[in-house]
Amino acid sequence: MKPSPAQIEEYRRLTTEILEESHRDMHRILLYTEDPQDKADPQKLAVACMYASIIQSARDCLILLEKRSGSTAACLLRSIVESYVDLCAAILDGKYIDRMMATFHSEKQRMLKSFGRGEDILFDAEIVDPTVELEKVSAELATMEARGQNPLKIDERFDYGGRWGIYEWIYWQL
């Protein structure tokens, strides 16, 4: 059954309303918390940032859907699903943030290693020396791994977030 134009418009209206309410909630969480310690807690800050990222991405996705850009929206939806799973995992385990940082450093290391193999377009050697940066990132990653903060694989992210069903269902359809 194809939705009617009125149903599509109502969906857009409700989605916009939900996003605006979520944005307001985000400001309350970050700016108006009663406990000053909450603002300094790295886990709570990371969770709030992930939540804000999901809301912003959802807004961007809505814009793309309104412009009938389905393939681009699907890529963005996949990213939103990944962010949601990371959010769930970070809420469940405060040490998950450290694993996310190890994953970030691992990806940065991979990018730096590719420098000089025809993939230089993404890196500006005039700003940062890629060889020196690679040494720094590799040392930081080694330190993190020594503490047990190993980079995450995509299936581990869904497992830690307790969202394995999403991995096997919608994630692969995107």
Coordinates of N, CA and C in Angstrom, one line a residue:
M1 N 0.8 -1.2 0.0 CA 0.0 0.0 0.0 C 0.9 1.2 0.0
K2 N 0.7 2.1 -1.0 CA 1.5 3.3 -1.1 C 0.9 4.4 -0.2
P3 N 1.7 5.1 0.6 CA 1.2 6.1 1.4 C 0.7 7.3 0.6
S4 N -0.4 7.9 1.1 CA -0.9 9.1 0.5 C -0.1 10.3 0.7
P5 N -0.2 11.3 -0.1 CA 0.5 12.6 0.1 C 0.3 13.2 1.5
A6 N -1.0 13.0 2.0 CA -1.3 13.5 3.4 C -0.5 12.7 4.4
Q7 N -0.4 11.4 4.3 CA 0.3 10.6 5.2 C 1.8 10.9 5.2
I8 N 2.3 11.1 4.0 CA 3.7 11.5 3.9 C 4.0 12.8 4.6
E9 N 3.1 13.8 4.4 CA 3.3 15.1 5.0 C 3.1 15.0 6.5
E10 N 2.2 14.2 7.0 CA 2.1 14.0 8.4 C 3.3 13.4 9.0
Y11 N 3.9 12.4 8.3 CA 5.2 11.8 8.8 C 6.3 12.8 8.9
R12 N 6.4 13.6 7.9 CA 7.4 14.7 7.9 C 7.2 15.7 9.0
R13 N 6.0 16.0 9.3 CA 5.6 17.0 10.3 C 6.0 16.4 11.7
L14 N 5.6 15.1 11.9 CA 5.9 14.4 13.2 C 7.4 14.2 13.3
T15 N 8.1 13.9 12.3 CA 9.6 13.7 12.4 C 10.3 15.0 12.7
T16 N 9.9 16.1 12.1 CA 10.4 17.4 12.4 C 10.2 17.7 13.9
E17 N 9.0 17.5 14.3 CA 8.6 17.8 15.7 C 9.4 17.0 16.7
I18 N 9.6 15.7 16.4 CA 10.4 14.9 17.3 C 11.9 15.3 17.3
L19 N 12.4 15.7 16.2 CA 13.8 16.2 16.1 C 14.0 17.5 16.9
E20 N 13.0 18.4 16.7 CA 13.1 19.6 17.5 C 13.0 19.4 19.0
E21 N 12.1 18.5 19.4 CA 12.1 18.2 20.9 C 13.4 17.5 21.3
S22 N 13.9 16.6 20.6 CA 15.2 16.0 20.9 C 16.3 17.0 21.0
H23 N 16.3 18.0 20.1 CA 17.3 19.0 20.2 C 17.2 19.8 21.4
R24 N 16.0 20.2 21.8 CA 15.8 20.9 23.1 C 16.2 20.1 24.3
D25 N 15.9 18.8 24.3 CA 16.4 17.9 25.3 C 17.9 17.9 25.5
M26 N 18.5 17.9 24.3 CA 20.0 17.8 24.3 C 20.6 19.1 25.0
H27 N 20.0 20.2 24.8 CA 20.4 21.4 25.4 C 20.2 21.4 26.9
R28 N 19.1 20.8 27.3 CA 18.8 20.7 28.8 C 19.9 19.7 29.4
I29 N 20.2 18.7 28.7 CA 21.1 17.7 29.3 C 22.5 18.3 29.5
L30 N 23.0 19.0 28.4 CA 24.3 19.6 28.5 C 24.4 20.9 29.3
L31 N 23.4 21.7 29.2 CA 23.5 23.1 29.8 C 22.9 23.3 31.1
Y32 N 21.9 22.5 31.4 CA 21.1 22.8 32.6 C 21.1 21.6 33.6
T33 N 22.1 20.8 33.6 CA 22.2 19.7 34.6 C 22.4 20.3 36.0
E34 N 21.8 19.7 36.9 CA 21.9 20.3 38.3 C 23.2 20.0 39.0
D35 N 23.8 18.8 38.6 CA 25.0 18.4 39.2 C 26.2 18.8 38.3
P36 N 27.1 19.7 38.8 CA 28.2 20.2 38.0 C 29.2 19.0 37.6
Q37 N 29.2 18.0 38.4 CA 30.0 16.8 38.1 C 29.6 16.1 36.8
D38 N 28.3 16.2 36.5 CA 27.7 15.6 35.3 C 28.3 16.1 34.1
K39 N 28.6 17.4 34.1 CA 29.2 18.1 32.9 C 30.6 17.6 32.7
A40 N 31.3 17.2 33.8 CA 32.7 16.8 33.6 C 32.9 15.3 33.4
D41 N 31.9 14.5 33.5 CA 31.9 13.1 33.4 C 32.2 12.8 31.9
P42 N 33.3 12.2 31.6 CA 33.6 11.9 30.1 C 32.6 10.9 29.5
Q43 N 32.1 10.0 30.2 CA 31.1 9.1 29.7 C 29.8 9.8 29.3
K44 N 29.3 10.7 30.3 CA 28.1 11.4 30.0 C 28.2 12.4 28.9
L45 N 29.4 13.0 28.8 CA 29.7 14.0 27.7 C 29.7 13.2 26.4
A46 N 30.4 12.1 26.3 CA 30.4 11.3 25.1 C 29.0 10.8 24.7
V47 N 28.2 10.4 25.6 CA 26.9 9.9 25.3 C 26.1 11.1 24.8
A48 N 26.2 12.3 25.4 CA 25.5 13.5 25.0 C 25.9 13.9 23.6
C49 N 27.2 13.8 23.3 CA 27.7 14.1 21.9 C 27.2 13.1 20.9
M50 N 27.2 11.8 21.2 CA 26.7 10.8 20.3 C 25.2 11.1 20.0
Y51 N 24.5 11.4 21.1 CA 23.0 11.6 20.9 C 22.8 12.9 20.0
A52 N 23.6 13.9 20.2 CA 23.5 15.1 19.4 C 23.8 14.8 18.0
S53 N 24.8 14.0 17.8 CA 25.2 13.6 16.4 C 24.1 12.8 15.7
I54 N 23.5 11.9 16.4 CA 22.3 11.2 15.9 C 21.2 12.1 15.5
I55 N 20.9 13.0 16.3 CA 19.8 14.0 16.0 C 20.1 14.8 14.8
Q56 N 21.4 15.3 14.7 CA 21.8 16.1 13.6 C 21.8 15.3 12.3
S57 N 22.2 14.1 12.4 CA 22.2 13.2 11.2 C 20.8 12.9 10.8
A58 N 19.9 12.7 11.7 CA 18.5 12.4 11.4 C 17.9 13.6 10.7
R59 N 18.2 14.8 11.1 CA 17.8 16.1 10.5 C 18.3 16.1 9.0
D60 N 19.6 15.8 8.8 CA 20.2 15.8 7.5 C 19.5 14.7 6.6
C61 N 19.2 13.6 7.2 CA 18.5 12.5 6.5 C 17.2 13.0 6.0
L62 N 16.4 13.6 6.9 CA 15.1 14.1 6.5 C 15.2 15.1 5.4
I63 N 16.2 15.9 5.4 CA 16.4 16.9 4.2 C 16.6 16.1 2.9
L64 N 17.5 15.1 3.0 CA 17.7 14.3 1.8 C 16.5 13.6 1.3
L65 N 15.7 13.0 2.2 CA 14.5 12.3 1.9 C 13.5 13.3 1.2
E66 N 13.4 14.5 1.7 CA 12.5 15.5 1.1 C 13.0 15.8 -0.3
K67 N 14.3 15.7 -0.6 CA 14.8 16.0 -1.9 C 14.8 14.8 -2.8
R68 N 14.3 13.7 -2.2 CA 14.2 12.4 -2.9 C 15.6 11.8 -3.3
S69 N 16.5 12.0 -2.4 CA 17.9 11.4 -2.5 C 18.0 10.1 -1.7
G70 N 17.4 9.1 -2.2 CA 17.3 7.8 -1.4 C 18.6 7.1 -1.2
S71 N 19.5 7.1 -2.2 CA 20.7 6.4 -2.0 C 21.7 7.1 -1.0
T72 N 21.7 8.4 -1.0 CA 22.5 9.1 0.0 C 21.9 9.0 1.3
A73 N 20.6 9.0 1.4 CA 19.9 8.9 2.7 C 20.2 7.5 3.3
A74 N 20.3 6.4 2.5 CA 20.6 5.1 3.0 C 22.0 5.1 3.6
C75 N 22.9 5.7 3.0 CA 24.3 5.8 3.6 C 24.2 6.5 5.0
L76 N 23.5 7.6 5.0 CA 23.4 8.3 6.3 C 22.6 7.5 7.3
L77 N 21.6 6.8 6.9 CA 20.9 5.9 7.9 C 21.8 4.8 8.4
R78 N 22.7 4.3 7.6 CA 23.6 3.3 8.1 C 24.5 3.9 9.2
S79 N 25.0 5.1 8.9 CA 25.8 5.8 9.9 C 25.0 6.1 11.2
I80 N 23.8 6.4 11.1 CA 22.9 6.7 12.2 C 22.8 5.4 13.1
V81 N 22.5 4.3 12.4 CA 22.4 3.0 13.1 C 23.7 2.7 13.9
E82 N 24.8 2.9 13.2 CA 26.1 2.7 13.9 C 26.3 3.6 15.1
S83 N 25.9 4.8 15.0 CA 26.0 5.8 16.1 C 25.0 5.4 17.2
Y84 N 23.9 4.9 16.9 CA 22.9 4.5 17.9 C 23.4 3.3 18.7
V85 N 24.1 2.4 18.0 CA 24.6 1.2 18.6 C 25.8 1.6 19.6
D86 N 26.6 2.5 19.1 CA 27.7 3.1 20.0 C 27.1 3.8 21.2
L87 N 26.0 4.5 21.0 CA 25.3 5.2 22.1 C 24.9 4.2 23.1
C88 N 24.2 3.1 22.7 CA 23.7 2.1 23.6 C 24.9 1.4 24.3
A89 N 26.0 1.1 23.6 CA 27.1 0.5 24.3 C 27.8 1.4 25.3
A90 N 27.9 2.7 24.9 CA 28.5 3.7 25.9 C 27.6 3.9 27.1
I91 N 26.3 3.8 27.0 CA 25.4 3.9 28.2 C 25.6 2.7 29.0
L92 N 25.8 1.5 28.4 CA 25.9 0.2 29.2 C 27.3 0.1 29.9
D93 N 28.3 0.7 29.2 CA 29.7 0.4 29.7 C 30.5 1.7 29.5
G94 N 30.9 2.3 30.6 CA 31.7 3.5 30.6 C 33.0 3.4 29.9
K95 N 33.6 2.1 29.9 CA 34.9 1.9 29.3 C 34.8 1.7 27.8
Y96 N 33.6 1.7 27.3 CA 33.4 1.6 25.8 C 34.0 2.8 25.1
I97 N 33.9 3.9 25.7 CA 34.4 5.2 25.1 C 35.9 5.0 24.8
D98 N 36.7 4.3 25.7 CA 38.1 4.1 25.5 C 38.3 3.2 24.3
R99 N 37.4 2.2 24.1 CA 37.5 1.3 22.9 C 37.2 2.1 21.6
M100 N 36.3 3.0 21.7 CA 36.0 3.9 20.6 C 37.2 4.7 20.2
M101 N 37.9 5.2 21.2 CA 39.1 6.0 20.9 C 40.2 5.1 20.3
A102 N 40.3 3.9 20.8 CA 41.3 3.0 20.2 C 40.9 2.7 18.7
T103 N 39.7 2.6 18.4 CA 39.2 2.4 17.0 C 39.5 3.6 16.2
F104 N 39.3 4.8 16.8 CA 39.7 6.0 16.0 C 41.2 6.1 15.7
H105 N 42.0 5.8 16.7 CA 43.4 5.8 16.4 C 43.9 4.7 15.4
S106 N 43.2 3.6 15.5 CA 43.5 2.5 14.5 C 43.2 2.9 13.1
E107 N 42.0 3.6 12.9 CA 41.6 4.1 11.6 C 42.6 5.2 11.1
K108 N 43.0 6.0 12.1 CA 43.9 7.1 11.7 C 45.3 6.5 11.3
Q109 N 45.7 5.5 12.0 CA 46.9 4.8 11.7 C 46.9 4.2 10.3
R110 N 45.7 3.5 10.0 CA 45.5 2.9 8.7 C 45.6 4.0 7.6
M111 N 45.0 5.1 7.8 CA 45.0 6.2 6.8 C 46.5 6.7 6.6
L112 N 47.2 6.9 7.7 CA 48.6 7.4 7.7 C 49.5 6.4 7.0
K113 N 49.2 5.1 7.2 CA 50.0 4.1 6.5 C 49.8 4.1 5.0
S114 N 48.6 4.5 4.6 CA 48.3 4.5 3.2 C 48.9 5.7 2.4
F115 N 49.4 6.7 3.2 CA 50.0 7.9 2.6 C 51.2 7.5 1.8
G116 N 51.3 8.0 0.6 CA 52.4 7.7 -0.3 C 52.1 6.5 -1.2
R117 N 51.0 5.9 -1.1 CA 50.6 4.8 -2.0 C 49.5 5.3 -2.9
G118 N 49.6 6.5 -3.4 CA 48.6 7.0 -4.3 C 47.3 7.5 -3.7
E119 N 47.2 7.5 -2.4 CA 46.0 8.0 -1.7 C 46.3 9.3 -0.9
D120 N 47.2 10.1 -1.4 CA 47.7 11.3 -0.8 C 46.6 12.4 -0.8
I121 N 45.6 12.3 -1.6 CA 44.7 13.4 -1.7 C 44.0 13.8 -0.4
L122 N 43.8 12.8 0.5 CA 43.1 13.0 1.7 C 44.0 13.6 2.8
F123 N 45.3 13.8 2.5 CA 46.2 14.2 3.6 C 47.0 15.4 3.1
D124 N 47.2 16.4 3.9 CA 47.9 17.6 3.5 C 49.3 17.6 4.3
A125 N 50.3 17.1 3.6 CA 51.6 16.9 4.3 C 52.3 18.3 4.6
E126 N 51.7 19.4 4.1 CA 52.3 20.7 4.5 C 51.9 21.1 5.9
I127 N 50.8 20.6 6.4 CA 50.2 20.9 7.7 C 50.8 20.0 8.7
V128 N 50.8 18.7 8.5 CA 51.3 17.7 9.4 C 52.2 16.7 8.6
D129 N 53.4 16.4 9.2 CA 54.3 15.4 8.6 C 53.7 14.0 8.9
P130 N 53.2 13.3 7.8 CA 52.6 12.0 8.0 C 53.4 11.0 8.7
T131 N 54.7 11.0 8.5 CA 55.6 10.1 9.2 C 55.7 10.3 10.7
V132 N 55.8 11.5 11.1 CA 55.9 11.9 12.5 C 54.5 11.6 13.1
E133 N 53.4 11.9 12.4 CA 52.1 11.7 13.0 C 51.8 10.2 13.1
L134 N 52.3 9.4 12.1 CA 52.1 7.9 12.2 C 52.8 7.4 13.5
E135 N 54.0 7.9 13.8 CA 54.7 7.4 14.9 C 53.9 7.7 16.2
K136 N 53.4 9.0 16.3 CA 52.6 9.4 17.4 C 51.3 8.5 17.6
V137 N 50.6 8.3 16.5 CA 49.4 7.6 16.6 C 49.7 6.1 16.9
S138 N 50.7 5.6 16.3 CA 51.1 4.2 16.6 C 51.5 4.0 18.1
A139 N 52.2 4.9 18.6 CA 52.6 4.8 20.0 C 51.4 5.0 20.9
E140 N 50.5 5.9 20.6 CA 49.2 6.0 21.4 C 48.4 4.8 21.3
L141 N 48.3 4.2 20.2 CA 47.5 3.0 20.0 C 48.1 1.8 20.8
A142 N 49.4 1.7 20.7 CA 50.1 0.6 21.5 C 49.9 0.8 23.0
T143 N 49.9 2.0 23.5 CA 49.6 2.3 24.9 C 48.2 1.9 25.2
M144 N 47.3 2.2 24.4 CA 45.9 1.9 24.6 C 45.7 0.4 24.6
E145 N 46.3 -0.3 23.6 CA 46.1 -1.7 23.5 C 46.8 -2.4 24.7
A146 N 47.8 -1.9 25.3 CA 48.5 -2.5 26.4 C 47.5 -2.4 27.7
R147 N 46.7 -1.4 27.7 CA 45.7 -1.3 28.7 C 44.4 -2.1 28.5
G148 N 44.4 -2.8 27.3 CA 43.2 -3.6 27.0 C 42.2 -2.9 26.2
Q149 N 42.5 -1.7 25.7 CA 41.6 -0.9 24.9 C 41.9 -1.2 23.5
N150 N 41.4 -2.3 23.0 CA 41.6 -2.7 21.6 C 40.6 -2.1 20.7
P151 N 40.9 -1.8 19.4 CA 40.0 -1.3 18.5 C 38.8 -2.2 18.3
L152 N 37.7 -1.7 18.0 CA 36.4 -2.5 17.8 C 36.2 -2.8 16.4
K153 N 35.7 -4.0 16.1 CA 35.2 -4.4 14.8 C 33.7 -4.1 14.8
I154 N 33.1 -3.9 13.6 CA 31.7 -3.5 13.5 C 30.8 -4.5 14.2
D155 N 31.0 -5.8 14.1 CA 30.1 -6.7 14.8 C 30.3 -6.6 16.3
E156 N 31.5 -6.3 16.8 CA 31.7 -6.1 18.3 C 30.9 -4.9 18.7
R157 N 30.8 -3.8 17.9 CA 30.0 -2.7 18.3 C 28.6 -3.0 18.6
F158 N 28.0 -3.8 17.7 CA 26.6 -4.2 17.8 C 26.4 -5.1 19.0
D159 N 27.4 -6.0 19.2 CA 27.4 -6.9 20.4 C 27.4 -6.1 21.7
Y160 N 28.4 -5.2 21.8 CA 28.5 -4.4 23.0 C 27.3 -3.6 23.3
G161 N 26.6 -3.1 22.2 CA 25.4 -2.3 22.4 C 24.2 -3.1 22.7
G162 N 24.3 -4.4 22.6 CA 23.1 -5.3 22.9 C 22.1 -5.2 21.7
R163 N 22.6 -4.9 20.5 CA 21.7 -4.7 19.4 C 22.0 -5.6 18.2
W164 N 22.3 -6.8 18.5 CA 22.7 -7.8 17.5 C 21.6 -8.0 16.5
G165 N 20.4 -7.9 16.9 CA 19.2 -8.1 16.0 C 19.3 -7.0 14.9
I166 N 19.6 -5.8 15.2 CA 19.7 -4.7 14.2 C 20.8 -5.0 13.2
Y167 N 21.9 -5.6 13.7 CA 23.1 -5.9 12.8 C 22.6 -6.9 11.8
E168 N 21.9 -7.9 12.2 CA 21.4 -9.0 11.3 C 20.2 -8.6 10.5
W169 N 19.6 -7.5 10.8 CA 18.3 -7.2 10.1 C 18.6 -5.9 9.3
I170 N 18.3 -4.7 9.8 CA 18.3 -3.5 9.0 C 19.7 -3.1 8.5
Y171 N 20.7 -3.3 9.4 CA 22.0 -2.8 9.0 C 22.5 -3.3 7.7
W172 N 22.3 -4.6 7.4 CA 22.7 -5.2 6.2 C 21.9 -4.8 5.0
Q173 N 20.7 -4.3 5.2 CA 19.8 -3.8 4.2 C 20.2 -2.4 3.7
L174 N 20.9 -1.7 4.6 CA 21.4 -0.4 4.2 C 22.6 -0.5 3.4

